[in-house]
GROMACS .gro file of C-alpha atoms in nm:
model
  451
    1MET     CA    1   0.291  12.862   9.331
    2SER     CA    2   0.594  12.872   9.555
    3ASP     CA    3   0.626  12.491   9.524
    4SER     CA    4   0.591  12.506   9.144
    5THR     CA    5   0.839  12.774   9.105
    6GLN     CA    6   1.084  12.557   9.342
    7THR     CA    7   1.001  12.222   9.109
    8THR     CA    8   1.098  12.440   8.807
    9ARG     CA    9   1.428  12.548   8.925
   10ARG     CA   10   1.519  12.227   9.030
   11ASP     CA   11   1.432  12.061   8.695
   12ARG     CA   12   1.640  12.352   8.541
   13THR     CA   13   1.938  12.245   8.719
   14HIS     CA   14   1.872  11.906   8.646
   15TRP     CA   15   1.891  11.949   8.289
   16LEU     CA   16   2.226  12.149   8.333
   17TYR     CA   17   2.385  11.800   8.481
   18LEU     CA   18   2.236  11.610   8.198
   19ALA     CA   19   2.406  11.836   7.966
   20VAL     CA   20   2.730  11.800   8.148
   21ILE     CA   21   2.701  11.424   8.097
   22VAL     CA   22   2.643  11.458   7.716
   23ALA     CA   23   2.914  11.708   7.685
   24VAL     CA   24   3.162  11.457   7.845
   25ILE     CA   25   3.055  11.180   7.605
   26ALA     CA   26   3.086  11.414   7.316
   27GLY     CA   27   3.411  11.526   7.433
   28ILE     CA   28   3.550  11.182   7.434
   29LEU     CA   29   3.426  11.107   7.072
   30VAL     CA   30   3.587  11.442   6.957
   31GLY     CA   31   3.934  11.367   7.100
   32TRP     CA   32   3.908  10.996   6.995
   33LEU     CA   33   3.786  11.101   6.613
   34ALA     CA   34   3.967  11.448   6.578
   35PRO     CA   35   4.267  11.432   6.825
   36LYS     CA   36   4.400  11.786   6.694
   37PHE     CA   37   4.082  11.954   6.722
   38GLY     CA   38   4.011  11.795   7.079
   39GLN     CA   39   4.358  11.946   7.188
   40SER     CA   40   4.266  12.277   7.064
   41VAL     CA   41   3.982  12.322   7.260
   42ALA     CA   42   4.172  12.257   7.589
   43PRO     CA   43   4.130  12.636   7.685
   44LEU     CA   44   3.777  12.561   7.744
   45GLY     CA   45   3.816  12.330   8.019
   46THR     CA   46   4.103  12.551   8.179
   47MET     CA   47   3.885  12.849   8.177
   48PHE     CA   48   3.595  12.690   8.352
   49VAL     CA   49   3.810  12.531   8.637
   50ASN     CA   50   3.976  12.884   8.652
   51LEU     CA   51   3.612  13.036   8.705
   52ILE     CA   52   3.522  12.817   8.964
   53LYS     CA   53   3.881  12.879   9.133
   54MET     CA   54   3.814  13.253   9.122
   55MET     CA   55   3.525  13.209   9.356
   56ILE     CA   56   3.678  12.961   9.619
   57ALA     CA   57   3.854  13.243   9.828
   58PRO     CA   58   3.549  13.453   9.859
   59VAL     CA   59   3.319  13.150   9.956
   60ILE     CA   60   3.591  13.048  10.220
   61PHE     CA   61   3.619  13.375  10.373
   62CYS     CA   62   3.242  13.443  10.396
   63THR     CA   63   3.163  13.110  10.530
   64ILE     CA   64   3.455  13.118  10.809
   65VAL     CA   65   3.392  13.499  10.895
   66LEU     CA   66   3.016  13.417  10.960
   67GLY     CA   67   3.055  13.084  11.142
   68ILE     CA   68   3.326  13.225  11.381
   69GLY     CA   69   3.200  13.591  11.435
   70SER     CA   70   2.858  13.446  11.507
   71ILE     CA   71   2.947  13.186  11.798
   72ARG     CA   72   3.064  13.317  12.144
   73LYS     CA   73   3.331  13.061  12.249
   74ALA     CA   74   3.684  13.075  12.088
   75ALA     CA   75   3.759  12.731  12.207
   76THR     CA   76   3.506  12.591  12.001
   77VAL     CA   77   3.713  12.678  11.669
   78GLY     CA   78   4.021  12.540  11.822
   79LYS     CA   79   3.877  12.206  11.901
   80VAL     CA   80   3.722  12.185  11.580
   81GLY     CA   81   4.060  12.263  11.395
   82GLY     CA   82   4.247  12.037  11.631
   83LEU     CA   83   4.019  11.716  11.585
   84ALA     CA   84   4.015  11.771  11.200
   85ILE     CA   85   4.406  11.804  11.201
   86GLY     CA   86   4.441  11.503  11.396
   87TYR     CA   87   4.191  11.293  11.205
   88PHE     CA   88   4.341  11.412  10.853
   89LEU     CA   89   4.697  11.288  10.939
   90ILE     CA   90   4.546  10.922  11.058
   91MET     CA   91   4.322  10.904  10.771
   92SER     CA   92   4.594  11.016  10.495
   93THR     CA   93   4.878  10.767  10.681
   94PHE     CA   94   4.586  10.496  10.668
   95ALA     CA   95   4.536  10.555  10.309
   96LEU     CA   96   4.893  10.531  10.212
   97GLY     CA   97   4.898  10.204  10.392
   98ILE     CA   98   4.610  10.069  10.199
   99GLY     CA   99   4.790  10.177   9.867
  100LEU     CA  100   5.124   9.994   9.976
  101LEU     CA  101   4.893   9.675  10.075
  102VAL     CA  102   4.707   9.665   9.751
  103GLY     CA  103   5.013   9.737   9.526
  104ASN     CA  104   5.202   9.471   9.722
  105LEU     CA  105   4.919   9.227   9.652
  106ILE     CA  106   4.829   9.270   9.276
  107LYS     CA  107   5.184   9.375   9.161
  108PRO     CA  108   5.037   9.568   8.836
  109GLY     CA  109   5.376   9.680   8.698
  110ASP     CA  110   5.529   9.311   8.697
  111GLY     CA  111   5.668   9.192   8.369
  112LEU     CA  112   5.676   9.535   8.191
  113ASN     CA  113   5.959   9.683   8.014
  114ILE     CA  114   5.961  10.045   8.042
  115ALA     CA  115   6.323  10.138   7.964
  116LYS     CA  116   6.270  10.361   7.681
  117THR     CA  117   6.073  10.634   7.890
  118ALA     CA  118   6.391  10.781   8.011
  119LYS     CA  119   6.409  11.127   8.152
  120ALA     CA  120   6.032  11.157   8.143
  121GLY     CA  121   5.999  11.268   8.513
  122ALA     CA  122   6.263  11.508   8.557
  123GLU     CA  123   6.026  11.804   8.521
  124TYR     CA  124   5.794  11.674   8.780
  125ALA     CA  125   6.062  11.615   9.032
  126LYS     CA  126   6.171  11.990   8.952
  127THR     CA  127   5.787  12.089   9.017
  128ALA     CA  128   5.805  11.901   9.336
  129HIS     CA  129   6.162  12.061   9.442
  130ASN     CA  130   6.001  12.397   9.354
  131ALA     CA  131   5.731  12.358   9.586
  132GLY     CA  132   5.972  12.381   9.875
  133GLY     CA  133   5.969  12.198  10.227
  134THR     CA  134   5.744  12.210  10.517
  135TRP     CA  135   5.851  12.533  10.656
  136ASP     CA  136   5.811  12.716  10.292
  137PHE     CA  137   5.467  12.547  10.289
  138ILE     CA  138   5.373  12.712  10.643
  139GLN     CA  139   5.563  13.038  10.552
  140GLY     CA  140   5.318  13.072  10.234
  141ILE     CA  141   5.011  13.058  10.461
  142ILE     CA  142   5.058  13.428  10.542
  143PRO     CA  143   4.966  13.637  10.277
  144THR     CA  144   5.147  13.930  10.179
  145SER     CA  145   4.878  14.158  10.264
  146LEU     CA  146   4.502  14.123  10.407
  147LEU     CA  147   4.336  14.145  10.078
  148SER     CA  148   4.595  13.981   9.859
  149SER     CA  149   4.462  13.648  10.065
  150LEU     CA  150   4.149  13.682   9.835
  151THR     CA  151   4.342  13.728   9.500
  152ALA     CA  152   4.624  13.498   9.548
  153GLY     CA  153   4.441  13.202   9.482
  154SER     CA  154   4.590  13.009   9.778
  155VAL     CA  155   4.300  12.817  10.003
  156LEU     CA  156   4.502  12.832  10.318
  157GLN     CA  157   4.592  13.225  10.308
  158ALA     CA  158   4.213  13.282  10.271
  159LEU     CA  159   4.143  13.063  10.541
  160PHE     CA  160   4.399  13.216  10.764
  161VAL     CA  161   4.275  13.585  10.701
  162ALA     CA  162   3.918  13.461  10.729
  163LEU     CA  163   4.002  13.328  11.090
  164LEU     CA  164   4.161  13.634  11.194
  165VAL     CA  165   3.883  13.852  11.084
  166GLY     CA  166   3.618  13.599  11.251
  167PHE     CA  167   3.784  13.611  11.549
  168ALA     CA  168   3.826  13.998  11.552
  169LEU     CA  169   3.446  14.051  11.488
  170GLN     CA  170   3.391  13.793  11.753
  171ALA     CA  171   3.578  14.014  12.012
  172MET     CA  172   3.375  14.318  11.896
  173GLY     CA  173   3.061  14.145  12.026
  174SER     CA  174   2.754  14.365  11.921
  175ALA     CA  175   2.953  14.629  11.726
  176GLY     CA  176   3.061  14.369  11.482
  177GLU     CA  177   2.694  14.263  11.400
  178PRO     CA  178   2.658  14.523  11.105
  179ILE     CA  179   2.965  14.380  10.950
  180LEU     CA  180   2.834  14.024  11.009
  181ARG     CA  181   2.503  14.131  10.805
  182GLY     CA  182   2.714  14.279  10.545
  183VAL     CA  183   2.915  13.958  10.496
  184ALA     CA  184   2.596  13.756  10.497
  185SER     CA  185   2.490  13.981  10.190
  186ILE     CA  186   2.803  13.934  10.032
  187GLN     CA  187   2.783  13.533  10.077
  188LYS     CA  188   2.451  13.552   9.898
  189LEU     CA  189   2.581  13.738   9.595
  190VAL     CA  190   2.896  13.514   9.582
  191PHE     CA  191   2.700  13.196   9.552
  192ARG     CA  192   2.467  13.386   9.294
  193ILE     CA  193   2.759  13.430   9.089
  194LEU     CA  194   2.883  13.073   9.128
  195VAL     CA  195   2.524  12.937   9.031
  196MET     CA  196   2.576  13.152   8.693
  197ILE     CA  197   2.910  13.010   8.647
  198LEU     CA  198   2.804  12.652   8.691
  199TRP     CA  199   2.582  12.691   8.374
  200LEU     CA  200   2.910  12.698   8.159
  201ALA     CA  201   2.985  12.331   8.315
  202PRO     CA  202   2.907  12.142   7.981
  203VAL     CA  203   3.126  12.348   7.782
  204GLY     CA  204   3.399  12.338   8.026
  205ALA     CA  205   3.348  11.962   8.047
  206PHE     CA  206   3.348  11.918   7.657
  207GLY     CA  207   3.696  12.104   7.653
  208ALA     CA  208   3.880  11.914   7.941
  209ILE     CA  209   3.771  11.566   7.809
  210ALA     CA  210   3.835  11.643   7.433
  211ASN     CA  211   4.191  11.767   7.513
  212VAL     CA  212   4.301  11.470   7.728
  213VAL     CA  213   4.137  11.203   7.488
  214GLY     CA  214   4.330  11.376   7.201
  215LYS     CA  215   4.634  11.389   7.367
  216THR     CA  216   4.642  11.018   7.506
  217GLY     CA  217   4.399  10.851   7.286
  218LEU     CA  218   4.250  10.535   7.408
  219ASP     CA  219   4.537  10.320   7.372
  220ALA     CA  220   4.692  10.468   7.702
  221VAL     CA  221   4.373  10.345   7.890
  222VAL     CA  222   4.386   9.991   7.745
  223LYS     CA  223   4.760   9.949   7.784
  224LEU     CA  224   4.750  10.061   8.169
  225GLY     CA  225   4.423   9.952   8.210
  226MET     CA  226   4.524   9.703   8.511
  227LEU     CA  227   4.690   9.987   8.736
  228MET     CA  228   4.384  10.196   8.661
  229ILE     CA  229   4.131   9.944   8.774
  230ALA     CA  230   4.328   9.821   9.075
  231PHE     CA  231   4.344  10.211   9.187
  232TYR     CA  232   3.964  10.286   9.108
  233LEU     CA  233   3.884   9.964   9.282
  234THR     CA  234   4.117  10.064   9.591
  235CYS     CA  235   3.938  10.398   9.625
  236LEU     CA  236   3.609  10.228   9.614
  237ILE     CA  237   3.697  10.003   9.873
  238PHE     CA  238   3.846  10.292  10.090
  239VAL     CA  239   3.562  10.523  10.048
  240PHE     CA  240   3.262  10.268  10.100
  241GLY     CA  241   3.453  10.036  10.305
  242VAL     CA  242   3.666  10.223  10.546
  243LEU     CA  243   3.518  10.551  10.557
  244GLY     CA  244   3.157  10.422  10.512
  245VAL     CA  245   3.205  10.189  10.814
  246LEU     CA  246   3.346  10.507  11.019
  247LEU     CA  247   3.075  10.727  10.918
  248ARG     CA  248   2.806  10.470  11.015
  249THR     CA  249   2.982  10.370  11.357
  250VAL     CA  250   3.039  10.739  11.458
  251SER     CA  251   2.748  10.926  11.323
  252GLY     CA  252   2.504  10.660  11.189
  253VAL     CA  253   2.494  10.813  10.843
  254SER     CA  254   2.498  10.613  10.522
  255ILE     CA  255   2.784  10.645  10.298
  256PHE     CA  256   2.551  10.550  10.015
  257LYS     CA  257   2.304  10.813  10.091
  258LEU     CA  258   2.562  11.107  10.145
  259ALA     CA  259   2.714  10.993   9.809
  260ARG     CA  260   2.369  11.005   9.633
  261TYR     CA  261   2.320  11.369   9.803
  262LEU     CA  262   2.656  11.493   9.662
  263ALA     CA  263   2.587  11.336   9.322
  264ARG     CA  264   2.596  11.636   9.111
  265GLU     CA  265   2.925  11.751   9.294
  266TYR     CA  266   3.082  11.383   9.187
  267LEU     CA  267   2.964  11.478   8.787
  268LEU     CA  268   3.141  11.817   8.814
  269ILE     CA  269   3.478  11.659   8.944
  270VAL     CA  270   3.462  11.383   8.683
  271ALA     CA  271   3.398  11.648   8.435
  272THR     CA  272   3.667  11.892   8.524
  273SER     CA  273   3.909  11.623   8.698
  274SER     CA  274   3.946  11.886   8.964
  275SER     CA  275   3.798  11.839   9.320
  276GLU     CA  276   3.857  12.227   9.364
  277SER     CA  277   3.559  12.265   9.111
  278ALA     CA  278   3.303  12.132   9.354
  279LEU     CA  279   3.459  12.305   9.697
  280PRO     CA  280   3.194  12.589   9.717
  281ARG     CA  281   2.914  12.360   9.652
  282LEU     CA  282   3.046  12.115   9.927
  283ILE     CA  283   3.059  12.406  10.171
  284ALA     CA  284   2.698  12.506  10.073
  285LYS     CA  285   2.576  12.166  10.088
  286MET     CA  286   2.737  12.051  10.399
  287GLU     CA  287   2.592  12.346  10.597
  288HIS     CA  288   2.239  12.253  10.415
  289LEU     CA  289   2.319  11.908  10.568
  290GLY     CA  290   2.273  12.026  10.904
  291VAL     CA  291   2.655  12.087  11.002
  292GLU     CA  292   2.729  12.451  11.181
  293LYS     CA  293   2.903  12.689  10.950
  294THR     CA  294   3.199  12.721  11.204
  295THR     CA  295   3.287  12.330  11.154
  296VAL     CA  296   3.200  12.345  10.782
  297GLY     CA  297   3.430  12.659  10.740
  298VAL     CA  298   3.732  12.501  10.942
  299VAL     CA  299   3.711  12.130  10.817
  300VAL     CA  300   3.626  12.173  10.425
  301PRO     CA  301   3.906  12.434  10.351
  302THR     CA  302   4.176  12.254  10.565
  303GLY     CA  303   4.075  11.917  10.446
  304TYR     CA  304   4.144  12.055  10.084
  305SER     CA  305   4.525  12.076  10.177
  306PHE     CA  306   4.561  11.847  10.425
  307ASN     CA  307   4.309  11.557  10.378
  308LEU     CA  308   4.418  11.396  10.060
  309ASP     CA  309   4.317  11.052  10.101
  310GLY     CA  310   4.301  10.961   9.687
  311THR     CA  311   4.602  11.098   9.627
  312ALA     CA  312   4.797  10.908   9.922
  313ILE     CA  313   4.653  10.599   9.760
  314TYR     CA  314   4.792  10.690   9.424
  315LEU     CA  315   5.113  10.771   9.545
  316THR     CA  316   5.190  10.449   9.704
  317MET     CA  317   5.034  10.227   9.415
  318ALA     CA  318   5.195  10.457   9.141
  319SER     CA  319   5.524  10.414   9.314
  320LEU     CA  320   5.533  10.047   9.358
  321PHE     CA  321   5.403  10.007   8.980
  322ILE     CA  322   5.703  10.227   8.847
  323ALA     CA  323   5.957  10.010   9.057
  324GLU     CA  324   5.801   9.677   8.942
  325ALA     CA  325   5.774   9.815   8.572
  326MET     CA  326   6.134   9.901   8.580
  327GLY     CA  327   6.242   9.583   8.747
  328LYS     CA  328   6.371   9.738   9.042
  329PRO     CA  329   6.100   9.656   9.280
  330LEU     CA  330   6.112   9.826   9.662
  331ALA     CA  331   6.209   9.655   9.946
  332LEU     CA  332   5.986   9.671  10.236
  333GLY     CA  333   6.203   9.938  10.440
  334GLU     CA  334   6.211  10.134  10.140
  335GLN     CA  335   5.858  10.152  10.121
  336LEU     CA  336   5.804  10.238  10.464
  337GLY     CA  337   6.079  10.531  10.414
  338LEU     CA  338   5.887  10.658  10.117
  339LEU     CA  339   5.530  10.643  10.310
  340LEU     CA  340   5.711  10.845  10.572
  341PHE     CA  341   5.800  11.084  10.293
  342MET     CA  342   5.470  11.078  10.128
  343ILE     CA  343   5.298  11.181  10.441
  344VAL     CA  344   5.491  11.516  10.446
  345ALA     CA  345   5.524  11.565  10.111
  346SER     CA  346   5.187  11.544  10.010
  347LYS     CA  347   5.095  11.804  10.245
  348GLY     CA  348   5.372  12.045  10.109
  349ALA     CA  349   5.282  12.016   9.787
  350ALA     CA  350   4.889  12.024   9.804
  351GLY     CA  351   4.855  12.379   9.634
  352VAL     CA  352   5.085  12.300   9.338
  353THR     CA  353   4.936  12.216   9.000
  354GLY     CA  354   4.989  11.851   8.917
  355ALA     CA  355   5.073  11.818   9.286
  356GLY     CA  356   5.005  11.427   9.227
  357LEU     CA  357   5.287  11.375   8.968
  358ALA     CA  358   5.512  11.637   9.143
  359THR     CA  359   5.492  11.445   9.467
  360LEU     CA  360   5.537  11.106   9.320
  361ALA     CA  361   5.857  11.233   9.119
  362GLY     CA  362   5.980  11.412   9.427
  363GLY     CA  363   5.957  11.096   9.651
  364LEU     CA  364   6.110  10.895   9.385
  365GLN     CA  365   6.397  11.128   9.348
  366SER     CA  366   6.476  11.148   9.706
  367HIS     CA  367   6.469  10.760   9.780
  368ARG     CA  368   6.560  10.597   9.448
  369PRO     CA  369   6.650  10.843   9.185
  370GLU     CA  370   6.701  10.568   8.923
  371LEU     CA  371   6.343  10.531   8.947
  372LEU     CA  372   6.219  10.857   8.816
  373ASP     CA  373   6.257  10.792   8.456
  374GLY     CA  374   5.954  10.582   8.499
  375VAL     CA  375   5.707  10.851   8.589
  376GLY     CA  376   5.664  10.866   8.196
  377LEU     CA  377   5.495  10.544   8.202
  378ILE     CA  378   5.205  10.693   8.402
  379VAL     CA  379   5.203  11.046   8.242
  380GLY     CA  380   4.942  10.935   7.981
  381ILE     CA  381   4.687  10.806   8.208
  382ASP     CA  382   4.729  11.048   8.505
  383ARG     CA  383   4.458  11.228   8.393
  384PHE     CA  384   4.230  10.957   8.436
  385MET     CA  385   4.359  10.853   8.735
  386SER     CA  386   4.312  11.194   8.875
  387GLU     CA  387   3.932  11.154   8.833
  388ALA     CA  388   3.944  10.883   9.099
  389ARG     CA  389   4.208  11.091   9.338
  390ALA     CA  390   3.976  11.371   9.309
  391LEU     CA  391   3.634  11.187   9.385
  392THR     CA  392   3.823  11.013   9.684
  393ASN     CA  393   3.991  11.328   9.821
  394PHE     CA  394   3.614  11.490   9.792
  395SER     CA  395   3.444  11.209   9.944
  396GLY     CA  396   3.706  11.224  10.251
  397ASN     CA  397   3.637  11.567  10.295
  398ALA     CA  398   3.261  11.552  10.305
  399VAL     CA  399   3.293  11.238  10.533
  400ALA     CA  400   3.541  11.426  10.778
  401THR     CA  401   3.299  11.732  10.787
  402VAL     CA  402   3.020  11.514  10.942
  403LEU     CA  403   3.233  11.328  11.167
  404VAL     CA  404   3.429  11.633  11.318
  405GLY     CA  405   3.070  11.779  11.363
  406THR     CA  406   2.956  11.452  11.556
  407TRP     CA  407   3.246  11.467  11.785
  408THR     CA  408   3.199  11.850  11.841
  409LYS     CA  409   2.855  11.821  11.864
  410THR     CA  410   2.791  12.093  11.587
  411VAL     CA  411   2.563  11.875  11.371
  412ASP     CA  412   2.186  11.855  11.385
  413ALA     CA  413   2.143  11.466  11.348
  414ASP     CA  414   1.761  11.477  11.264
  415ARG     CA  415   1.835  11.753  10.980
  416VAL     CA  416   2.091  11.506  10.846
  417ARG     CA  417   1.817  11.226  10.831
  418GLN     CA  418   1.579  11.483  10.675
  419VAL     CA  419   1.810  11.608  10.411
  420LEU     CA  420   1.967  11.261  10.319
  421ASP     CA  421   1.602  11.124  10.281
  422ARG     CA  422   1.529  11.407  10.031
  423LYS     CA  423   1.281  11.561  10.248
  424ILE     CA  424   1.448  11.898  10.262
  425PRO     CA  425   1.575  11.964   9.916
  426PHE     CA  426   1.906  12.189   9.850
  427ASP     CA  427   1.828  12.515   9.667
  428GLU     CA  428   2.031  12.497   9.378
  429GLN     CA  429   1.955  12.871   9.286
  430THR     CA  430   2.083  13.045   9.622
  431MET     CA  431   2.293  12.774   9.759
  432VAL     CA  432   2.245  12.963  10.093
  433ASP     CA  433   1.976  12.894  10.355
  434ASP     CA  434   1.926  12.963  10.715
  435HIS     CA  435   1.838  12.598  10.781
  436ALA     CA  436   1.770  12.657  11.145
  437ALA     CA  437   1.518  12.897  11.136
  438PRO     CA  438   1.206  12.678  11.030
  439GLU     CA  439   1.271  12.432  11.345
  440GLY     CA  440   1.147  12.674  11.595
  441PRO     CA  441   1.240  12.975  11.812
  442GLU     CA  442   1.448  12.773  12.055
  443LYS     CA  443   1.686  12.730  11.780
  444ASP     CA  444   1.750  13.097  11.721
  445GLU     CA  445   2.055  13.107  11.938
  446LYS     CA  446   2.247  12.851  11.706
  447ASN     CA  447   2.141  13.036  11.376
  448LEU     CA  448   2.478  13.183  11.207
  449VAL     CA  449   2.376  13.502  11.047
  450SER     CA  450   2.026  13.563  10.957
  451ALA     CA  451   1.986  13.751  10.625
   0.00000   0.00000   0.00000
């Protein structure tokens, strides 16, 4: 009876994601055939993404507090964090380099004349400027109060406070156990609410897709198809080539199996054009996969601000495209200077809405101000390109979690194989499981918090 119930639950969520696909197709048709109506339903997509964002801070807080509060060695967290930041910096730089290489090889903007798009990029440069520099970014990590970190909508503020609470509970020892049990119960409540919200995904997907097609039409995709195709192919090569080889070499895990395991999250990202919509599910799925809560809690939220591989590829390819389309190509020295700027700027603007366009405009303004007007050329298709950005960013963070788990020995390799081979299904209803429990009493020490 239990097996039957579990199958029914899985079937229900299966229909949910089929409904998302239908909603995306319907949104494209409505946006194309009735553009004004398509634009009018934009709030549906915005509201759904906002509902998901509402849950991100509680998910991060519970995950990290449970992870850190349950381990005995504080040095473990420092090691995980240090490895993660180092890896993020290397891979982001590598992604920027790949973007430059591909952009120089295919020259997608060569021969275009976009002189009529004057002043289109000024507002994005202003957004980048308002985001502040590196120090403003670091200063913004500290919330105004302990509780405001859970309401301000900042991933890094929630991460910072969760680390403090986790270490404090760790220092309290057995006296902190009742609090940990309470946080474990709250985590189950948070994930249950999240499951309820996800049933609105088809509505959100319809509104988001109908709006963008209604605004830009299908012409924008056709006219700038070469840049989009080149960008998508570059992202695919990066994920399945670079990240796939690294994942296989270090962890012995197939990137194709990992992508299949995260298929529903990919669909959610495509429907909403936001990798944040899948952040809570990524945390839950990485824990289910066999990576310890501590590692997941540190790597995933940090990666969402520092590990933006898709954004890095986009920044360099879009910069080269604009320069060529305006007949003012960047010299190699200017490209390297822009690359160094983007390494820092992509981190500083990570929490800004429209960070891709804002950072792009900021980089062009600081290096080649005369190219700023060319940003208007890609505004129309930026929404479509953001799909690949978000998918690549998400994939990069999933891979990073497994890699850091392997390096710090905080991942159960046997469980990873069983999960990816579909022998241990993910519980779509609760999204929380104490995966170490069924594997025997010898694993009890590694259990994070038992319900």
